[in-house]
mmCIF file with all atom_site columns, C-alpha atoms in Angstrom:
data_model
loop_
_atom_site.group_PDB
_atom_site.id
_atom_site.type_symbol
_atom_site.label_atom_id
_atom_site.label_alt_id
_atom_site.label_comp_id
_atom_site.label_asym_id
_atom_site.label_entity_id
_atom_site.label_seq_id
_atom_site.pdbx_PDB_ins_code
_atom_site.Cartn_x
_atom_site.Cartn_y
_atom_site.Cartn_z
_atom_site.occupancy
_atom_site.B_iso_or_equiv
_atom_site.pdbx_formal_charge
_atom_site.auth_seq_id
_atom_site.auth_comp_id
_atom_site.auth_asym_id
_atom_site.auth_atom_id
_atom_site.pdbx_PDB_model_num
ATOM 1  C CA . MET A 1 1  ? 1.429   -19.128 10.799  1.00 80.00 ? 1  MET A CA 1
ATOM 2  C CA . ASN A 1 2  ? 3.008   -16.309 8.706   1.00 93.00 ? 2  ASN A CA 1
ATOM 3  C CA . ASP A 1 3  ? 0.550   -13.892 7.380   1.00 94.00 ? 3  ASP A CA 1
ATOM 4  C CA . ASN A 1 4  ? 2.244   -13.967 3.583   1.00 96.00 ? 4  ASN A CA 1
ATOM 5  C CA . ILE A 1 5  ? 1.989   -17.746 3.453   1.00 95.00 ? 5  ILE A CA 1
ATOM 6  C CA . ILE A 1 6  ? -0.028  -18.473 0.112   1.00 95.00 ? 6  ILE A CA 1
ATOM 7  C CA . VAL A 1 7  ? -2.420  -20.751 1.558   1.00 94.00 ? 7  VAL A CA 1
ATOM 8  C CA . CYS A 1 8  ? -4.513  -21.632 -1.938  1.00 94.00 ? 8  CYS A CA 1
ATOM 9  C CA . ARG A 1 9  ? -1.512  -21.213 -4.810  1.00 93.00 ? 9  ARG A CA 1
ATOM 10 C CA . CYS A 1 10 ? -4.138  -20.343 -8.129  1.00 91.00 ? 10 CYS A CA 1
ATOM 11 C CA . GLU A 1 11 ? -6.811  -17.713 -6.820  1.00 93.00 ? 11 GLU A CA 1
ATOM 12 C CA . ASP A 1 12 ? -3.252  -16.124 -4.450  1.00 94.00 ? 12 ASP A CA 1
ATOM 13 C CA . VAL A 1 13 ? -4.960  -15.836 -1.143  1.00 95.00 ? 13 VAL A CA 1
ATOM 14 C CA . THR A 1 14 ? -2.628  -15.491 2.142   1.00 96.00 ? 14 THR A CA 1
ATOM 15 C CA . VAL A 1 15 ? -3.141  -16.862 5.753   1.00 96.00 ? 15 VAL A CA 1
ATOM 16 C CA . GLY A 1 16 ? -3.649  -13.570 6.200   1.00 96.00 ? 16 GLY A CA 1
ATOM 17 C CA . ASP A 1 17 ? -6.008  -12.929 4.020   1.00 96.00 ? 17 ASP A CA 1
ATOM 18 C CA . ILE A 1 18 ? -8.442  -15.356 5.805   1.00 95.00 ? 18 ILE A CA 1
ATOM 19 C CA . LYS A 1 19 ? -7.333  -14.347 9.243   1.00 96.00 ? 19 LYS A CA 1
ATOM 20 C CA . LYS A 1 20 ? -8.494  -10.614 8.517   1.00 96.00 ? 20 LYS A CA 1
ATOM 21 C CA . LEU A 1 21 ? -11.820 -12.776 6.814   1.00 96.00 ? 21 LEU A CA 1
ATOM 22 C CA . ILE A 1 22 ? -12.396 -14.175 9.496   1.00 95.00 ? 22 ILE A CA 1
ATOM 23 C CA . SER A 1 23 ? -12.165 -11.291 12.430  1.00 95.00 ? 23 SER A CA 1
ATOM 24 C CA . ASP A 1 24 ? -14.559 -10.068 10.091  1.00 96.00 ? 24 ASP A CA 1
ATOM 25 C CA . GLY A 1 25 ? -16.342 -12.433 10.531  1.00 95.00 ? 25 GLY A CA 1
ATOM 26 C CA . ILE A 1 26 ? -16.956 -14.583 8.514   1.00 93.00 ? 26 ILE A CA 1
ATOM 27 C CA . ASP A 1 27 ? -16.272 -17.949 9.257   1.00 90.00 ? 27 ASP A CA 1
ATOM 28 C CA . SER A 1 28 ? -17.521 -20.634 7.184   1.00 90.00 ? 28 SER A CA 1
ATOM 29 C CA . ALA A 1 29 ? -15.151 -22.314 4.851   1.00 90.00 ? 29 ALA A CA 1
ATOM 30 C CA . GLU A 1 30 ? -18.446 -21.707 1.491   1.00 91.00 ? 30 GLU A CA 1
ATOM 31 C CA . GLU A 1 31 ? -18.057 -17.946 3.282   1.00 93.00 ? 31 GLU A CA 1
ATOM 32 C CA . ILE A 1 32 ? -14.437 -17.266 3.058   1.00 93.00 ? 32 ILE A CA 1
ATOM 33 C CA . LYS A 1 33 ? -14.406 -19.462 -1.013  1.00 92.00 ? 33 LYS A CA 1
ATOM 34 C CA . ARG A 1 34 ? -17.329 -16.882 -2.165  1.00 92.00 ? 34 ARG A CA 1
ATOM 35 C CA . ILE A 1 35 ? -15.574 -13.628 -1.216  1.00 94.00 ? 35 ILE A CA 1
ATOM 36 C CA . SER A 1 36 ? -11.656 -14.852 -2.187  1.00 94.00 ? 36 SER A CA 1
ATOM 37 C CA . ARG A 1 37 ? -12.010 -17.617 -4.510  1.00 93.00 ? 37 ARG A CA 1
ATOM 38 C CA . MET A 1 38 ? -10.065 -19.749 -3.529  1.00 91.00 ? 38 MET A CA 1
ATOM 39 C CA . SER A 1 39 ? -10.762 -23.316 -4.153  1.00 88.00 ? 39 SER A CA 1
ATOM 40 C CA . MET A 1 40 ? -11.825 -21.732 -6.982  1.00 86.00 ? 40 MET A CA 1
ATOM 41 C CA . GLY A 1 41 ? -8.607  -21.989 -9.397  1.00 85.00 ? 41 GLY A CA 1
ATOM 42 C CA . CYS A 1 42 ? -7.781  -25.957 -11.524 1.00 85.00 ? 42 CYS A CA 1
ATOM 43 C CA . CYS A 1 43 ? -7.032  -28.048 -8.078  1.00 83.00 ? 43 CYS A CA 1
ATOM 44 C CA . GLN A 1 44 ? -10.351 -26.965 -7.214  1.00 84.00 ? 44 GLN A CA 1
ATOM 45 C CA . GLY A 1 45 ? -9.639  -26.757 -3.239  1.00 85.00 ? 45 GLY A CA 1
ATOM 46 C CA . ARG A 1 46 ? -7.909  -29.874 -4.017  1.00 85.00 ? 46 ARG A CA 1
ATOM 47 C CA . THR A 1 47 ? -4.948  -28.652 -2.711  1.00 88.00 ? 47 THR A CA 1
ATOM 48 C CA . CYS A 1 48 ? -5.472  -25.920 -0.414  1.00 90.00 ? 48 CYS A CA 1
ATOM 49 C CA . GLY A 1 49 ? -9.347  -27.098 1.354   1.00 90.00 ? 49 GLY A CA 1
ATOM 50 C CA . GLY A 1 50 ? -7.223  -29.206 4.480   1.00 90.00 ? 50 GLY A CA 1
ATOM 51 C CA . ILE A 1 51 ? -4.911  -26.464 5.084   1.00 92.00 ? 51 ILE A CA 1
ATOM 52 C CA . LEU A 1 52 ? -8.364  -23.649 5.005   1.00 92.00 ? 52 LEU A CA 1
ATOM 53 C CA . GLN A 1 53 ? -9.726  -25.916 7.507   1.00 93.00 ? 53 GLN A CA 1
ATOM 54 C CA . GLN A 1 54 ? -6.605  -26.244 9.896   1.00 93.00 ? 54 GLN A CA 1
ATOM 55 C CA . ILE A 1 55 ? -6.226  -22.256 10.019  1.00 94.00 ? 55 ILE A CA 1
ATOM 56 C CA . LEU A 1 56 ? -9.807  -22.615 10.560  1.00 93.00 ? 56 LEU A CA 1
ATOM 57 C CA . SER A 1 57 ? -10.161 -24.747 13.396  1.00 94.00 ? 57 SER A CA 1
ATOM 58 C CA . SER A 1 58 ? -6.839  -23.246 15.217  1.00 93.00 ? 58 SER A CA 1
ATOM 59 C CA . GLU A 1 59 ? -8.985  -19.606 15.019  1.00 93.00 ? 59 GLU A CA 1
ATOM 60 C CA . LEU A 1 60 ? -11.982 -20.632 15.726  1.00 92.00 ? 60 LEU A CA 1
ATOM 61 C CA . ASN A 1 61 ? -11.019 -23.126 18.839  1.00 92.00 ? 61 ASN A CA 1
ATOM 62 C CA . LYS A 1 62 ? -13.096 -24.975 16.918  1.00 93.00 ? 62 LYS A CA 1
ATOM 63 C CA . PRO A 1 63 ? -12.468 -29.625 16.966  1.00 92.00 ? 63 PRO A CA 1
ATOM 64 C CA . ILE A 1 64 ? -11.375 -29.644 13.057  1.00 88.00 ? 64 ILE A CA 1
ATOM 65 C CA . ASP A 1 65 ? -13.693 -32.756 13.046  1.00 86.00 ? 65 ASP A CA 1
ATOM 66 C CA . LYS A 1 66 ? -16.536 -29.483 12.601  1.00 88.00 ? 66 LYS A CA 1
ATOM 67 C CA . ILE A 1 67 ? -14.914 -27.589 10.102  1.00 85.00 ? 67 ILE A CA 1
ATOM 68 C CA . SER A 1 68 ? -16.552 -28.545 7.044   1.00 83.00 ? 68 SER A CA 1
ATOM 69 C CA . LEU A 1 69 ? -14.820 -27.688 3.651   1.00 83.00 ? 69 LEU A CA 1
ATOM 70 C CA . TRP A 1 70 ? -17.250 -25.641 0.626   1.00 72.00 ? 70 TRP A CA 1
ATOM 71 C CA . GLN A 1 71 ? -21.152 -27.416 -0.824  1.00 69.00 ? 71 GLN A CA 1
ATOM 72 C CA . LYS A 1 72 ? -18.985 -29.415 -4.105  1.00 69.00 ? 72 LYS A CA 1
ATOM 73 C CA . ARG A 1 73 ? -19.674 -28.845 -7.429  1.00 66.00 ? 73 ARG A CA 1
ATOM 74 C CA . PRO A 1 74 ? -20.067 -30.018 -11.227 1.00 67.00 ? 74 PRO A CA 1
ATOM 75 C CA . PRO A 1 75 ? -17.394 -30.641 -12.473 1.00 60.00 ? 75 PRO A CA 1
ATOM 76 C CA . ALA A 1 76 ? -16.272 -32.582 -9.593  1.00 64.00 ? 76 ALA A CA 1
ATOM 77 C CA . LYS A 1 77 ? -13.111 -33.483 -11.427 1.00 71.00 ? 77 LYS A CA 1
ATOM 78 C CA . PRO A 1 78 ? -11.161 -31.497 -13.965 1.00 74.00 ? 78 PRO A CA 1
ATOM 79 C CA . ALA A 1 79 ? -12.265 -31.274 -17.415 1.00 75.00 ? 79 ALA A CA 1
ATOM 80 C CA . MET A 1 80 ? -11.108 -30.220 -20.904 1.00 80.00 ? 80 MET A CA 1
ATOM 81 C CA . MET A 1 81 ? -12.664 -27.082 -22.064 1.00 81.00 ? 81 MET A CA 1
ATOM 82 C CA . LYS A 1 82 ? -12.986 -28.961 -25.830 1.00 82.00 ? 82 LYS A CA 1
ATOM 83 C CA . VAL A 1 83 ? -15.345 -31.516 -23.561 1.00 78.00 ? 83 VAL A CA 1
ATOM 84 C CA . PHE A 1 84 ? -17.874 -28.386 -23.385 1.00 79.00 ? 84 PHE A CA 1
ATOM 85 C CA . LEU A 1 85 ? -16.950 -26.403 -26.861 1.00 84.00 ? 85 LEU A CA 1
ATOM 86 C CA . GLY A 1 86 ? -18.498 -30.079 -28.461 1.00 75.00 ? 86 GLY A CA 1
ATOM 87 C CA . GLY A 1 87 ? -14.614 -30.972 -29.936 1.00 66.00 ? 87 GLY A CA 1
ATOM 88 C CA . ASN A 1 88 ? -14.681 -34.064 -27.895 1.00 59.00 ? 88 ASN A CA 1
ATOM 89 C CA . LYS A 1 89 ? -17.217 -36.178 -30.735 1.00 63.00 ? 89 LYS A CA 1
ATOM 90 C CA . GLY A 1 90 ? -18.239 -39.625 -28.818 1.00 58.00 ? 90 GLY A CA 1
ATOM 91 C CA . ALA A 1 91 ? -16.252 -39.207 -25.954 1.00 53.00 ? 91 ALA A CA 1
ATOM 92 C CA . LYS A 1 92 ? -17.817 -40.664 -22.486 1.00 56.00 ? 92 LYS A CA 1
#
């Protein structure tokens, strides 16, 4: 996979960025997320998570089912800012 390919469009993280982190000893999705901000954008990792699993599987020579993603934390789905700011009174 070409190192210039963007994996995380939200945070502009490339394949090369991920490979560099792995070569520096960062070998878990959670650590890669914390360092690169991958999956912290609008999609919350729904677009880039599977691709990261594939890259980790390939680079670490592990089966993809042994590569776990990051810990999911609330909000688990996108929310409008007005909900947090009180502009959506009575909304469920």
